[in-house]
């Protein structure tokens, strides 16, 4: 078991990751995302728009016989990805530097894909996923904006994915202020998931 996270549960605390200005899927949302992925230990998993690598790392810890491809093109995020990968002592993550449209073409087939950031390439990535996911493969997409949500939802249905599901996650976290605790709301996140049949 990994030295930094000695539990089998999802939702590694955000504080375990080295963070900068790069986007990160927060721990409560990440726990839901991981559940929707339905990982098996030998899966090939792709994380598009990997950011700090929090989802890639959670997946890599579960994929004892599998592999993670973390795709990212922003320089700061790439540096954080490398630092976090090394901090968790994982050797089953391969970091691919570039845009999703370019890097996905380097991977022949895969079992699970998570799209946390698409850089405007979401329709193409969904098409590619439909063609290259294994049977019973899973796709999970997170959206912050209503435009991305709408595009993802219609895309999954129109392209013929099955078991299309959408959940809205609104998290509030307690913050101490003297003798009191205030609940601070975080951005609502939409999590879409579907299966290739």
PDB file of C-alpha atoms in Angstrom:
ATOM      1  CA  UNK A   1       0.000   0.000   0.000  1.00  0.00           C
ATOM      2  CA  UNK A   2       1.167   3.513  -0.724  1.00  0.00           C
ATOM      3  CA  UNK A   3       3.070   5.317   2.042  1.00  0.00           C
ATOM      4  CA  UNK A   4       1.067   8.531   1.731  1.00  0.00           C
ATOM      5  CA  UNK A   5      -2.448   7.087   1.632  1.00  0.00           C
ATOM      6  CA  UNK A   6      -2.918   3.858   3.563  1.00  0.00           C
ATOM      7  CA  UNK A   7      -6.650   3.454   3.053  1.00  0.00           C
ATOM      8  CA  UNK A   8      -8.768   1.740   0.431  1.00  0.00           C
ATOM      9  CA  UNK A   9     -11.403   4.501   0.379  1.00  0.00           C
ATOM     10  CA  UNK A  10     -11.685   7.264  -2.220  1.00  0.00           C
ATOM     11  CA  UNK A  11     -11.403  10.965  -1.475  1.00  0.00           C
ATOM     12  CA  UNK A  12      -7.780  11.570  -0.514  1.00  0.00           C
ATOM     13  CA  UNK A  13      -7.736  14.876   1.426  1.00  0.00           C
ATOM     14  CA  UNK A  14      -6.863  17.871  -0.750  1.00  0.00           C
ATOM     15  CA  UNK A  15      -4.039  18.741   1.664  1.00  0.00           C
ATOM     16  CA  UNK A  16      -2.127  15.629   0.551  1.00  0.00           C
ATOM     17  CA  UNK A  17      -1.529  17.178  -2.876  1.00  0.00           C
ATOM     18  CA  UNK A  18       0.974  19.841  -3.821  1.00  0.00           C
ATOM     19  CA  UNK A  19      -1.148  22.598  -5.338  1.00  0.00           C
ATOM     20  CA  UNK A  20      -0.511  25.748  -7.306  1.00  0.00           C
ATOM     21  CA  UNK A  21      -2.893  27.629  -9.550  1.00  0.00           C
ATOM     22  CA  UNK A  22      -3.659  24.536 -11.613  1.00  0.00           C
ATOM     23  CA  UNK A  23      -7.223  23.172 -11.357  1.00  0.00           C
ATOM     24  CA  UNK A  24      -7.849  20.290  -8.990  1.00  0.00           C
ATOM     25  CA  UNK A  25     -10.870  18.047  -8.576  1.00  0.00           C
ATOM     26  CA  UNK A  26     -11.653  18.464  -4.882  1.00  0.00           C
ATOM     27  CA  UNK A  27     -11.837  15.463  -2.563  1.00  0.00           C
ATOM     28  CA  UNK A  28     -15.634  15.187  -2.158  1.00  0.00           C
ATOM     29  CA  UNK A  29     -16.232  15.498  -5.904  1.00  0.00           C
ATOM     30  CA  UNK A  30     -13.304  13.170  -6.590  1.00  0.00           C
ATOM     31  CA  UNK A  31     -14.861  10.479  -4.384  1.00  0.00           C
ATOM     32  CA  UNK A  32     -18.040  10.586  -6.488  1.00  0.00           C
ATOM     33  CA  UNK A  33     -16.053  10.617  -9.752  1.00  0.00           C
ATOM     34  CA  UNK A  34     -14.075   7.554  -8.686  1.00  0.00           C
ATOM     35  CA  UNK A  35     -17.256   5.726  -7.751  1.00  0.00           C
ATOM     36  CA  UNK A  36     -18.814   6.487 -11.141  1.00  0.00           C
ATOM     37  CA  UNK A  37     -15.715   5.206 -12.974  1.00  0.00           C
ATOM     38  CA  UNK A  38     -16.194   1.688 -11.537  1.00  0.00           C
ATOM     39  CA  UNK A  39     -12.514   0.841 -11.831  1.00  0.00           C
ATOM     40  CA  UNK A  40     -11.141  -2.677 -12.056  1.00  0.00           C
ATOM     41  CA  UNK A  41      -7.546  -3.385 -11.081  1.00  0.00           C
ATOM     42  CA  UNK A  42      -6.340  -4.100 -14.633  1.00  0.00           C
ATOM     43  CA  UNK A  43      -8.031  -1.150 -16.376  1.00  0.00           C
ATOM     44  CA  UNK A  44      -6.300   1.260 -18.731  1.00  0.00           C
ATOM     45  CA  UNK A  45      -7.463   4.689 -17.559  1.00  0.00           C
ATOM     46  CA  UNK A  46      -7.141   8.118 -19.174  1.00  0.00           C
ATOM     47  CA  UNK A  47      -7.397  11.429 -17.324  1.00  0.00           C
ATOM     48  CA  UNK A  48      -7.901  14.296 -19.807  1.00  0.00           C
ATOM     49  CA  UNK A  49      -7.047  17.697 -18.369  1.00  0.00           C
ATOM     50  CA  UNK A  50      -5.296  16.097 -15.419  1.00  0.00           C
ATOM     51  CA  UNK A  51      -4.384  19.356 -13.638  1.00  0.00           C
ATOM     52  CA  UNK A  52      -2.562  18.569 -10.387  1.00  0.00           C
ATOM     53  CA  UNK A  53      -3.152  14.845 -10.935  1.00  0.00           C
ATOM     54  CA  UNK A  54      -5.524  14.191  -8.032  1.00  0.00           C
ATOM     55  CA  UNK A  55      -7.831  11.928 -10.089  1.00  0.00           C
ATOM     56  CA  UNK A  56      -4.895  10.204 -11.805  1.00  0.00           C
ATOM     57  CA  UNK A  57      -3.330   9.427  -8.439  1.00  0.00           C
ATOM     58  CA  UNK A  58      -6.542   8.073  -6.934  1.00  0.00           C
ATOM     59  CA  UNK A  59      -6.966   5.851  -9.997  1.00  0.00           C
ATOM     60  CA  UNK A  60      -3.346   4.678 -10.018  1.00  0.00           C
ATOM     61  CA  UNK A  61      -3.652   3.556  -6.403  1.00  0.00           C
ATOM     62  CA  UNK A  62      -6.545   1.269  -7.406  1.00  0.00           C
ATOM     63  CA  UNK A  63      -5.067  -0.009 -10.671  1.00  0.00           C
ATOM     64  CA  UNK A  64      -2.532  -2.461  -9.276  1.00  0.00           C
ATOM     65  CA  UNK A  65      -2.371  -4.285 -12.640  1.00  0.00           C
ATOM     66  CA  UNK A  66      -3.443  -1.369 -14.845  1.00  0.00           C
ATOM     67  CA  UNK A  67      -2.106   1.928 -16.092  1.00  0.00           C
ATOM     68  CA  UNK A  68      -3.005   5.625 -16.000  1.00  0.00           C
ATOM     69  CA  UNK A  69      -2.369   8.106 -18.798  1.00  0.00           C
ATOM     70  CA  UNK A  70      -2.538  11.679 -17.481  1.00  0.00           C
ATOM     71  CA  UNK A  71      -2.980  14.204 -20.314  1.00  0.00           C
ATOM     72  CA  UNK A  72      -2.161  17.860 -19.663  1.00  0.00           C
ATOM     73  CA  UNK A  73      -0.701  20.728 -21.706  1.00  0.00           C
ATOM     74  CA  UNK A  74      -0.266  23.572 -19.214  1.00  0.00           C
ATOM     75  CA  UNK A  75       3.290  23.886 -17.928  1.00  0.00           C
ATOM     76  CA  UNK A  76       2.503  24.603 -14.266  1.00  0.00           C
ATOM     77  CA  UNK A  77       0.058  21.707 -14.096  1.00  0.00           C
ATOM     78  CA  UNK A  78       2.595  19.372 -15.713  1.00  0.00           C
ATOM     79  CA  UNK A  79       5.154  20.266 -13.051  1.00  0.00           C
ATOM     80  CA  UNK A  80       2.617  19.660 -10.271  1.00  0.00           C
ATOM     81  CA  UNK A  81       1.588  16.361 -11.868  1.00  0.00           C
ATOM     82  CA  UNK A  82       5.181  15.148 -11.763  1.00  0.00           C
ATOM     83  CA  UNK A  83       5.699  16.313  -8.173  1.00  0.00           C
ATOM     84  CA  UNK A  84       2.490  14.646  -6.946  1.00  0.00           C
ATOM     85  CA  UNK A  85       3.186  11.427  -8.853  1.00  0.00           C
ATOM     86  CA  UNK A  86       6.594  11.194  -7.175  1.00  0.00           C
ATOM     87  CA  UNK A  87       5.205  12.132  -3.757  1.00  0.00           C
ATOM     88  CA  UNK A  88       2.793   9.188  -3.926  1.00  0.00           C
ATOM     89  CA  UNK A  89       5.569   6.940  -5.303  1.00  0.00           C
ATOM     90  CA  UNK A  90       3.514   5.755  -8.277  1.00  0.00           C
ATOM     91  CA  UNK A  91       5.084   4.144 -11.333  1.00  0.00           C
ATOM     92  CA  UNK A  92       1.884   3.252 -13.204  1.00  0.00           C
ATOM     93  CA  UNK A  93       1.138   6.835 -14.301  1.00  0.00           C
ATOM     94  CA  UNK A  94       2.433   8.059 -17.656  1.00  0.00           C
ATOM     95  CA  UNK A  95       2.210  11.826 -18.127  1.00  0.00           C
ATOM     96  CA  UNK A  96       1.447  12.898 -21.703  1.00  0.00           C
ATOM     97  CA  UNK A  97       2.277  16.525 -22.463  1.00  0.00           C
ATOM     98  CA  UNK A  98      -0.121  17.992 -25.008  1.00  0.00           C
ATOM     99  CA  UNK A  99      -3.742  18.573 -25.950  1.00  0.00           C
ATOM    100  CA  UNK A 100      -6.286  15.797 -25.626  1.00  0.00           C
ATOM    101  CA  UNK A 101      -6.913  15.634 -29.361  1.00  0.00           C
ATOM    102  CA  UNK A 102      -3.231  14.946 -30.041  1.00  0.00           C
ATOM    103  CA  UNK A 103      -2.353  12.699 -27.115  1.00  0.00           C
ATOM    104  CA  UNK A 104      -5.441  10.477 -27.254  1.00  0.00           C
ATOM    105  CA  UNK A 105      -4.420   9.344 -30.728  1.00  0.00           C
ATOM    106  CA  UNK A 106      -1.312   7.756 -29.170  1.00  0.00           C
ATOM    107  CA  UNK A 107      -3.411   5.321 -27.068  1.00  0.00           C
ATOM    108  CA  UNK A 108      -5.017   2.467 -28.997  1.00  0.00           C
ATOM    109  CA  UNK A 109      -7.627   1.309 -26.514  1.00  0.00           C
ATOM    110  CA  UNK A 110      -8.697   1.996 -22.951  1.00  0.00           C
ATOM    111  CA  UNK A 111     -11.313   0.977 -20.395  1.00  0.00           C
ATOM    112  CA  UNK A 112     -12.086   4.191 -18.521  1.00  0.00           C
ATOM    113  CA  UNK A 113     -11.805   7.885 -19.336  1.00  0.00           C
ATOM    114  CA  UNK A 114     -12.304  10.943 -17.162  1.00  0.00           C
ATOM    115  CA  UNK A 115     -12.647  14.391 -18.724  1.00  0.00           C
ATOM    116  CA  UNK A 116     -11.994  17.058 -16.134  1.00  0.00           C
ATOM    117  CA  UNK A 117     -10.920  19.647 -18.686  1.00  0.00           C
ATOM    118  CA  UNK A 118     -11.272  19.471 -22.441  1.00  0.00           C
ATOM    119  CA  UNK A 119      -9.851  22.775 -23.678  1.00  0.00           C
ATOM    120  CA  UNK A 120     -12.797  23.157 -26.061  1.00  0.00           C
ATOM    121  CA  UNK A 121     -12.333  19.659 -27.529  1.00  0.00           C
ATOM    122  CA  UNK A 122     -15.176  17.908 -25.690  1.00  0.00           C
ATOM    123  CA  UNK A 123     -17.231  16.772 -28.741  1.00  0.00           C
ATOM    124  CA  UNK A 124     -14.135  15.295 -30.405  1.00  0.00           C
ATOM    125  CA  UNK A 125     -13.005  13.580 -27.185  1.00  0.00           C
ATOM    126  CA  UNK A 126     -16.444  11.992 -26.703  1.00  0.00           C
ATOM    127  CA  UNK A 127     -16.370  10.705 -30.305  1.00  0.00           C
ATOM    128  CA  UNK A 128     -12.895   9.294 -29.763  1.00  0.00           C
ATOM    129  CA  UNK A 129     -13.965   7.662 -26.492  1.00  0.00           C
ATOM    130  CA  UNK A 130     -16.914   5.990 -28.169  1.00  0.00           C
ATOM    131  CA  UNK A 131     -14.631   4.505 -30.824  1.00  0.00           C
ATOM    132  CA  UNK A 132     -11.790   3.395 -28.543  1.00  0.00           C
ATOM    133  CA  UNK A 133     -13.354   2.478 -25.192  1.00  0.00           C
ATOM    134  CA  UNK A 134     -13.596  -1.252 -24.521  1.00  0.00           C
ATOM    135  CA  UNK A 135     -17.059  -2.790 -24.333  1.00  0.00           C
ATOM    136  CA  UNK A 136     -18.625  -1.888 -20.975  1.00  0.00           C
ATOM    137  CA  UNK A 137     -16.069   0.925 -20.782  1.00  0.00           C
ATOM    138  CA  UNK A 138     -16.991   3.987 -18.729  1.00  0.00           C
ATOM    139  CA  UNK A 139     -16.769   7.719 -19.407  1.00  0.00           C
ATOM    140  CA  UNK A 140     -17.067  10.341 -16.664  1.00  0.00           C
ATOM    141  CA  UNK A 141     -17.141  14.094 -17.274  1.00  0.00           C
ATOM    142  CA  UNK A 142     -17.201  16.961 -14.791  1.00  0.00           C
ATOM    143  CA  UNK A 143     -18.676  20.327 -15.700  1.00  0.00           C
ATOM    144  CA  UNK A 144     -18.713  23.648 -13.890  1.00  0.00           C
ATOM    145  CA  UNK A 145     -20.584  25.710 -16.492  1.00  0.00           C
ATOM    146  CA  UNK A 146     -24.078  25.106 -17.822  1.00  0.00           C
ATOM    147  CA  UNK A 147     -22.719  25.249 -21.378  1.00  0.00           C
ATOM    148  CA  UNK A 148     -20.316  22.358 -20.750  1.00  0.00           C
ATOM    149  CA  UNK A 149     -23.028  20.453 -18.913  1.00  0.00           C
ATOM    150  CA  UNK A 150     -25.444  20.827 -21.839  1.00  0.00           C
ATOM    151  CA  UNK A 151     -22.815  19.885 -24.421  1.00  0.00           C
ATOM    152  CA  UNK A 152     -21.742  16.809 -22.446  1.00  0.00           C
ATOM    153  CA  UNK A 153     -25.273  15.600 -21.700  1.00  0.00           C
ATOM    154  CA  UNK A 154     -26.499  15.944 -25.285  1.00  0.00           C
ATOM    155  CA  UNK A 155     -23.259  14.503 -26.619  1.00  0.00           C
ATOM    156  CA  UNK A 156     -23.422  11.364 -24.506  1.00  0.00           C
ATOM    157  CA  UNK A 157     -27.047  10.734 -25.480  1.00  0.00           C
ATOM    158  CA  UNK A 158     -26.675  11.595 -29.163  1.00  0.00           C
ATOM    159  CA  UNK A 159     -23.584   9.440 -29.589  1.00  0.00           C
ATOM    160  CA  UNK A 160     -25.324   6.373 -28.206  1.00  0.00           C
ATOM    161  CA  UNK A 161     -23.727   5.947 -24.807  1.00  0.00           C
ATOM    162  CA  UNK A 162     -25.889   3.955 -22.410  1.00  0.00           C
ATOM    163  CA  UNK A 163     -26.794   4.421 -18.740  1.00  0.00           C
ATOM    164  CA  UNK A 164     -26.280   8.174 -19.038  1.00  0.00           C
ATOM    165  CA  UNK A 165     -26.461   9.652 -15.570  1.00  0.00           C
ATOM    166  CA  UNK A 166     -25.983  13.148 -14.175  1.00  0.00           C
ATOM    167  CA  UNK A 167     -25.542  14.260 -10.580  1.00  0.00           C
ATOM    168  CA  UNK A 168     -25.110  17.738  -9.145  1.00  0.00           C
ATOM    169  CA  UNK A 169     -22.737  18.087  -6.218  1.00  0.00           C
ATOM    170  CA  UNK A 170     -22.965  21.086  -3.915  1.00  0.00           C
ATOM    171  CA  UNK A 171     -20.402  20.951  -1.127  1.00  0.00           C
ATOM    172  CA  UNK A 172     -20.140  23.279   1.846  1.00  0.00           C
ATOM    173  CA  UNK A 173     -17.190  22.998   4.206  1.00  0.00           C
ATOM    174  CA  UNK A 174     -16.917  24.213   7.759  1.00  0.00           C
ATOM    175  CA  UNK A 175     -14.509  27.048   8.585  1.00  0.00           C
ATOM    176  CA  UNK A 176     -13.737  28.020  12.172  1.00  0.00           C
ATOM    177  CA  UNK A 177     -14.086  31.668  13.162  1.00  0.00           C
ATOM    178  CA  UNK A 178     -13.250  31.949  16.842  1.00  0.00           C
ATOM    179  CA  UNK A 179     -15.878  30.013  18.772  1.00  0.00           C
ATOM    180  CA  UNK A 180     -18.082  29.490  15.740  1.00  0.00           C
ATOM    181  CA  UNK A 181     -18.062  27.445  12.542  1.00  0.00           C
ATOM    182  CA  UNK A 182     -19.272  28.896   9.266  1.00  0.00           C
ATOM    183  CA  UNK A 183     -20.260  26.751   6.303  1.00  0.00           C
ATOM    184  CA  UNK A 184     -18.662  28.000   3.098  1.00  0.00           C
ATOM    185  CA  UNK A 185     -20.197  26.840  -0.172  1.00  0.00           C
ATOM    186  CA  UNK A 186     -17.993  25.665  -3.025  1.00  0.00           C
ATOM    187  CA  UNK A 187     -18.916  25.804  -6.711  1.00  0.00           C
ATOM    188  CA  UNK A 188     -21.585  23.340  -7.785  1.00  0.00           C
ATOM    189  CA  UNK A 189     -20.059  20.581  -9.904  1.00  0.00           C
ATOM    190  CA  UNK A 190     -21.974  18.404 -12.361  1.00  0.00           C
ATOM    191  CA  UNK A 191     -20.771  14.826 -12.798  1.00  0.00           C
ATOM    192  CA  UNK A 192     -21.929  12.965 -15.910  1.00  0.00           C
ATOM    193  CA  UNK A 193     -21.257   9.290 -16.476  1.00  0.00           C
ATOM    194  CA  UNK A 194     -22.145   6.688 -19.077  1.00  0.00           C
ATOM    195  CA  UNK A 195     -21.250   3.227 -20.385  1.00  0.00           C
ATOM    196  CA  UNK A 196     -20.264   2.069 -23.861  1.00  0.00           C
ATOM    197  CA  UNK A 197     -22.353  -0.916 -24.989  1.00  0.00           C
TER     198      UNK A 197
END
